[in-house]
Tab-separated table of C-alpha atoms in Angstrom:
chain	number	residue	atom	x	y	z
K	424	UNK	CA	3.790	-12.934	6.329
K	425	UNK	CA	6.399	-11.306	4.158
K	426	UNK	CA	8.149	-7.956	4.335
K	427	UNK	CA	8.294	-6.264	0.946
K	428	UNK	CA	10.042	-2.990	1.695
K	429	UNK	CA	11.935	-1.130	4.388
K	430	UNK	CA	9.343	0.313	6.762
K	431	UNK	CA	6.704	-2.337	5.986
K	432	UNK	CA	3.886	-2.399	8.537
K	433	UNK	CA	3.917	-5.728	10.418
K	434	UNK	CA	1.711	-4.991	13.409
K	435	UNK	CA	0.148	-2.396	15.650
K	436	UNK	CA	-0.059	-1.818	19.395
K	437	UNK	CA	-3.180	-0.410	21.066
K	438	UNK	CA	-2.819	1.374	24.413
K	439	UNK	CA	-4.506	4.019	26.526
K	440	UNK	CA	-1.864	6.648	25.712
K	441	UNK	CA	0.488	7.391	22.841
K	442	UNK	CA	3.491	7.103	25.155
K	443	UNK	CA	2.442	3.646	26.356
K	444	UNK	CA	1.822	2.456	22.801
K	445	UNK	CA	5.222	3.633	21.597
K	446	UNK	CA	6.963	2.124	24.630
K	447	UNK	CA	5.286	-1.225	24.013
K	448	UNK	CA	6.050	-1.135	20.293
K	449	UNK	CA	9.721	-0.489	21.019
K	450	UNK	CA	9.834	-3.691	23.090
K	451	UNK	CA	8.724	-5.865	20.181
K	452	UNK	CA	11.559	-8.083	18.977
K	453	UNK	CA	11.135	-9.087	15.330
K	454	UNK	CA	12.996	-12.047	13.850
K	455	UNK	CA	13.256	-12.094	10.070
K	456	UNK	CA	13.763	-15.298	8.099
K	457	UNK	CA	16.262	-14.374	5.415
K	458	UNK	CA	16.932	-17.915	4.206
K	459	UNK	CA	14.203	-17.763	1.559
K	460	UNK	CA	14.476	-14.143	0.543
K	461	UNK	CA	14.494	-13.332	-3.137
K	462	UNK	CA	16.394	-10.635	-4.939
K	463	UNK	CA	15.204	-7.134	-4.112
K	464	UNK	CA	13.725	-5.317	-7.102
K	465	UNK	CA	14.759	-1.679	-6.778
K	466	UNK	CA	14.574	-0.229	-10.282
K	467	UNK	CA	12.011	-0.280	-13.057
K	468	UNK	CA	14.419	-2.085	-15.384
K	469	UNK	CA	14.808	-4.844	-12.785
K	470	UNK	CA	11.023	-4.988	-12.376
K	471	UNK	CA	10.486	-5.380	-16.120
K	472	UNK	CA	13.142	-8.103	-16.300
K	473	UNK	CA	11.428	-9.929	-13.421
K	474	UNK	CA	8.029	-9.623	-15.083
K	475	UNK	CA	6.585	-7.600	-12.210
K	476	UNK	CA	3.836	-5.940	-14.224
K	477	UNK	CA	0.810	-4.647	-12.320
K	478	UNK	CA	-2.394	-5.562	-14.190
K	479	UNK	CA	-5.173	-3.109	-14.891
K	480	UNK	CA	-8.124	-3.348	-12.486
K	481	UNK	CA	-10.788	-5.835	-13.671
K	482	UNK	CA	-13.375	-3.082	-13.855
K	483	UNK	CA	-11.160	-0.946	-16.120
K	484	UNK	CA	-9.197	-3.352	-18.348
K	485	UNK	CA	-8.239	-0.643	-20.868
K	486	UNK	CA	-6.906	1.797	-18.269
K	487	UNK	CA	-3.594	3.203	-19.470
K	488	UNK	CA	-4.363	2.446	-23.122
K	489	UNK	CA	-5.465	5.133	-25.578
K	490	UNK	CA	-6.035	4.662	-29.307
K	491	UNK	CA	-7.210	7.539	-31.489
K	492	UNK	CA	-6.932	7.773	-35.251
K	493	UNK	CA	-4.116	6.118	-37.218
K	494	UNK	CA	-0.728	7.086	-35.781
K	495	UNK	CA	1.249	4.857	-38.148
K	496	UNK	CA	-0.198	6.522	-41.249
K	497	UNK	CA	0.112	9.986	-39.709
K	498	UNK	CA	3.809	9.513	-38.946
K	499	UNK	CA	4.365	8.226	-42.485
K	500	UNK	CA	2.926	11.400	-44.008
K	501	UNK	CA	4.253	13.891	-41.434
K	502	UNK	CA	6.712	16.542	-42.583
K	503	UNK	CA	8.864	15.935	-39.519
K	504	UNK	CA	8.987	13.233	-36.851
K	505	UNK	CA	10.653	13.873	-33.495
K	506	UNK	CA	11.528	11.116	-31.011
K	507	UNK	CA	12.982	11.235	-27.551
K	508	UNK	CA	13.006	9.924	-24.010
K	509	UNK	CA	12.297	11.531	-20.657
K	510	UNK	CA	12.721	10.331	-17.075
K	511	UNK	CA	11.107	11.915	-14.035
K	512	UNK	CA	12.662	10.837	-10.740
K	513	UNK	CA	10.618	9.906	-7.688
K	514	UNK	CA	9.911	12.360	-4.895
K	515	UNK	CA	8.661	12.214	-1.330
K	516	UNK	CA	5.452	14.109	-0.621
K	517	UNK	CA	6.277	16.560	2.158
K	518	UNK	CA	2.723	17.511	3.015
K	519	UNK	CA	2.080	19.791	5.956
K	520	UNK	CA	0.531	17.226	8.309
K	521	UNK	CA	1.269	13.488	8.489
K	522	UNK	CA	-1.423	10.827	8.224
K	523	UNK	CA	-3.923	10.556	11.074
K	524	UNK	CA	-6.908	8.282	11.676
K	525	UNK	CA	-9.858	8.227	14.044
K	526	UNK	CA	-12.214	5.243	14.115
K	527	UNK	CA	-15.408	5.175	16.139
K	528	UNK	CA	-16.892	1.668	16.419
K	529	UNK	CA	-20.316	0.865	15.097
K	530	UNK	CA	-23.315	1.099	17.408
K	531	UNK	CA	-25.776	-1.398	15.968
K	532	UNK	CA	-28.430	-0.622	18.581
K	533	UNK	CA	-28.409	3.031	17.593
K	534	UNK	CA	-28.142	2.269	13.895
K	535	UNK	CA	-24.769	4.012	13.590
K	536	UNK	CA	-22.181	2.481	11.232
K	537	UNK	CA	-18.481	2.385	11.970
K	538	UNK	CA	-17.176	5.928	11.458
K	539	UNK	CA	-13.753	6.426	9.867
K	540	UNK	CA	-12.343	9.943	9.939
K	541	UNK	CA	-8.979	10.461	8.251
K	542	UNK	CA	-6.945	12.855	6.133
K	543	UNK	CA	-7.046	10.970	2.857
K	544	UNK	CA	-7.433	11.651	-0.845
K	545	UNK	CA	-8.790	8.142	-1.457
K	546	UNK	CA	-11.750	7.708	0.849
K	547	UNK	CA	-13.337	4.971	-1.251
K	548	UNK	CA	-10.155	2.865	-1.100
K	549	UNK	CA	-9.924	3.327	2.661
K	550	UNK	CA	-13.575	2.423	3.083
K	551	UNK	CA	-13.163	-0.709	0.968
K	552	UNK	CA	-10.080	-1.872	2.881
K	553	UNK	CA	-11.595	-1.316	6.326
K	554	UNK	CA	-14.794	-3.104	5.315
K	555	UNK	CA	-12.813	-6.076	3.992
K	556	UNK	CA	-10.679	-6.290	7.149
K	557	UNK	CA	-13.756	-6.359	9.382
K	558	UNK	CA	-15.904	-8.540	7.145
K	559	UNK	CA	-18.429	-5.756	6.662
K	560	UNK	CA	-20.258	-4.375	3.691
K	561	UNK	CA	-18.928	-1.078	2.408
K	562	UNK	CA	-22.250	0.532	3.333
K	563	UNK	CA	-21.480	-0.333	6.966
K	564	UNK	CA	-18.384	1.902	7.014
K	565	UNK	CA	-18.896	5.664	6.901
K	566	UNK	CA	-15.868	7.754	5.936
K	567	UNK	CA	-15.189	11.455	6.085
K	568	UNK	CA	-12.262	13.838	5.739
K	569	UNK	CA	-12.458	17.058	7.713
K	570	UNK	CA	-9.248	18.383	6.210
K	571	UNK	CA	-6.230	16.887	4.504
K	572	UNK	CA	-3.382	18.923	5.910
K	573	UNK	CA	-1.819	18.852	2.459
K	574	UNK	CA	-1.675	15.911	0.112
K	575	UNK	CA	-0.339	16.523	-3.403
K	576	UNK	CA	-1.212	12.928	-4.316
K	577	UNK	CA	0.725	11.487	-1.377
K	578	UNK	CA	-2.429	10.646	0.545
K	579	UNK	CA	-4.089	8.690	-2.233
K	580	UNK	CA	-4.147	4.919	-2.542
K	581	UNK	CA	-2.016	4.089	0.468
K	582	UNK	CA	-2.224	3.674	4.249
K	583	UNK	CA	-5.099	1.224	3.822
K	584	UNK	CA	-3.394	-1.349	6.053
K	585	UNK	CA	-2.946	1.124	8.871
K	586	UNK	CA	-6.528	2.349	8.575
K	587	UNK	CA	-7.689	-1.268	8.796
K	588	UNK	CA	-5.505	-1.840	11.867
K	589	UNK	CA	-7.003	1.130	13.685
K	590	UNK	CA	-10.494	-0.051	12.754
K	591	UNK	CA	-9.800	-3.546	14.096
K	592	UNK	CA	-8.574	-2.080	17.403
K	593	UNK	CA	-11.661	0.110	17.754
K	594	UNK	CA	-13.975	-2.809	16.980
K	595	UNK	CA	-12.314	-5.281	19.366
K	596	UNK	CA	-12.004	-2.785	22.215
K	597	UNK	CA	-15.431	-1.260	21.508
K	598	UNK	CA	-14.099	2.245	21.932
K	599	UNK	CA	-12.736	4.961	19.611
K	600	UNK	CA	-9.174	4.410	18.410
K	601	UNK	CA	-6.809	6.984	16.993
K	602	UNK	CA	-3.417	6.896	15.291
K	603	UNK	CA	-1.165	9.777	14.258
K	604	UNK	CA	2.114	9.100	12.497
K	605	UNK	CA	5.397	10.775	13.210
K	606	UNK	CA	6.984	12.369	10.200
K	607	UNK	CA	9.642	9.663	9.841
K	608	UNK	CA	6.964	6.962	10.125
K	609	UNK	CA	4.901	8.698	7.491
K	610	UNK	CA	7.875	8.805	5.133
K	611	UNK	CA	8.561	5.093	5.621
K	612	UNK	CA	4.957	3.929	5.172
K	613	UNK	CA	3.467	6.295	2.622
K	614	UNK	CA	3.714	6.201	-1.141
K	615	UNK	CA	6.013	8.470	-3.056
K	616	UNK	CA	5.613	10.451	-6.241
K	617	UNK	CA	6.393	7.648	-8.640
K	618	UNK	CA	9.361	7.477	-10.975
K	619	UNK	CA	8.277	7.633	-14.630
K	620	UNK	CA	10.109	6.871	-17.856
K	621	UNK	CA	8.684	7.862	-21.201
K	622	UNK	CA	9.495	7.347	-24.882
K	623	UNK	CA	7.694	9.736	-27.214
K	624	UNK	CA	7.221	10.198	-30.942
K	625	UNK	CA	5.660	13.380	-32.348
K	626	UNK	CA	4.613	13.959	-35.951
K	627	UNK	CA	4.413	17.543	-37.243
K	628	UNK	CA	2.991	18.800	-40.553
K	629	UNK	CA	4.176	21.705	-42.724
K	630	UNK	CA	2.010	24.137	-40.731
K	631	UNK	CA	3.930	23.231	-37.562
K	632	UNK	CA	0.891	21.488	-36.118
K	633	UNK	CA	1.075	18.183	-34.288
K	634	UNK	CA	-0.707	15.530	-36.337
K	635	UNK	CA	0.349	12.448	-34.382
K	636	UNK	CA	1.535	11.703	-30.868
K	637	UNK	CA	2.750	8.389	-29.455
K	638	UNK	CA	3.876	7.853	-25.862
K	639	UNK	CA	5.081	4.761	-24.028
K	640	UNK	CA	5.244	5.309	-20.268
K	641	UNK	CA	6.743	3.054	-17.613
K	642	UNK	CA	5.796	3.841	-14.005
K	643	UNK	CA	7.051	2.459	-10.703
K	644	UNK	CA	4.086	1.466	-8.544
K	645	UNK	CA	6.105	0.144	-5.602
K	646	UNK	CA	4.436	-2.670	-3.667
K	647	UNK	CA	0.873	-1.353	-3.645
K	648	UNK	CA	-1.439	-2.243	-6.550
K	649	UNK	CA	-3.547	0.793	-5.636
K	650	UNK	CA	-0.631	3.045	-6.516
K	651	UNK	CA	-0.436	1.497	-9.967
K	652	UNK	CA	-4.131	2.087	-10.513
K	653	UNK	CA	-3.722	5.691	-9.381
K	654	UNK	CA	-0.807	6.269	-11.783
K	655	UNK	CA	-2.834	4.999	-14.717
K	656	UNK	CA	-5.881	7.017	-13.770
K	657	UNK	CA	-3.898	10.211	-13.359
K	658	UNK	CA	-2.020	9.810	-16.617
K	659	UNK	CA	-5.212	9.136	-18.527
K	660	UNK	CA	-6.684	12.359	-17.207
K	661	UNK	CA	-3.579	14.527	-17.167
K	662	UNK	CA	-2.388	14.061	-20.741
K	663	UNK	CA	-3.956	16.751	-22.879
K	664	UNK	CA	-4.214	15.338	-26.384
K	665	UNK	CA	-7.736	16.401	-27.333
K	666	UNK	CA	-6.647	18.549	-30.306
K	667	UNK	CA	-4.281	15.914	-31.722
K	668	UNK	CA	-6.080	13.768	-34.314
K	669	UNK	CA	-3.896	10.666	-33.961
K	670	UNK	CA	-2.813	9.404	-30.549
K	671	UNK	CA	-1.375	6.181	-29.155
K	672	UNK	CA	-0.708	5.883	-25.423
K	673	UNK	CA	0.563	2.799	-23.590
K	674	UNK	CA	1.146	3.029	-19.837
K	675	UNK	CA	2.748	0.128	-17.980
K	676	UNK	CA	3.132	0.090	-14.193
K	677	UNK	CA	5.554	-2.256	-12.460
K	678	UNK	CA	5.895	-3.347	-8.848
K	679	UNK	CA	9.137	-3.076	-6.911
K	680	UNK	CA	10.539	-3.115	-3.393
């Protein structure tokens, strides 16, 4: 396998107690092959230069693209046109409780599916990942969230690998398995609030009303395609342009280390 970022999950240890699991994990000696490593991509400009563009999901090929009216003609006739750029730096989500998972194995004889309980904002993604890891249908994995313990978007579209690892342990051992991250582990593994760069053009008429709006957004999706999908979905829903007659929106998400 390959390691794509500092803190990348490479394995998991199952034990009877948390202390035993952490002791065993600390004894693991990892050797990294650095002879074939490529250049780390750390900024969005580097990602664009490397062509690391995350595609839209097949089921939503136009995600991140909005076309409404005729922006070119509206800008041509506008009384004033304003252009500019904005950059929003990335942030770490400091939610109240770190990620936690509980997986109860399926009981085919009783007709009970595998039960996944976790504090997540993306239950469908978690369900899909666990089902794929175990070779199950999605209908064979039941998911629920009792409470999130805070989220703010930080518990959406990530931690799928860890959820799958806990599910594999529960299935192989045929007993419930649980994982709770320490805060520093959560920071290393979880997604961040993504860095965004935007170039905007606004057309205004003589009544000081916006007649045209154009926005090109570049977002940093990190290493997880799910994060890129989430960025596009959020931006599509968050931008309030309903009253503007002419709109053009292009959102590009890149991958980085």
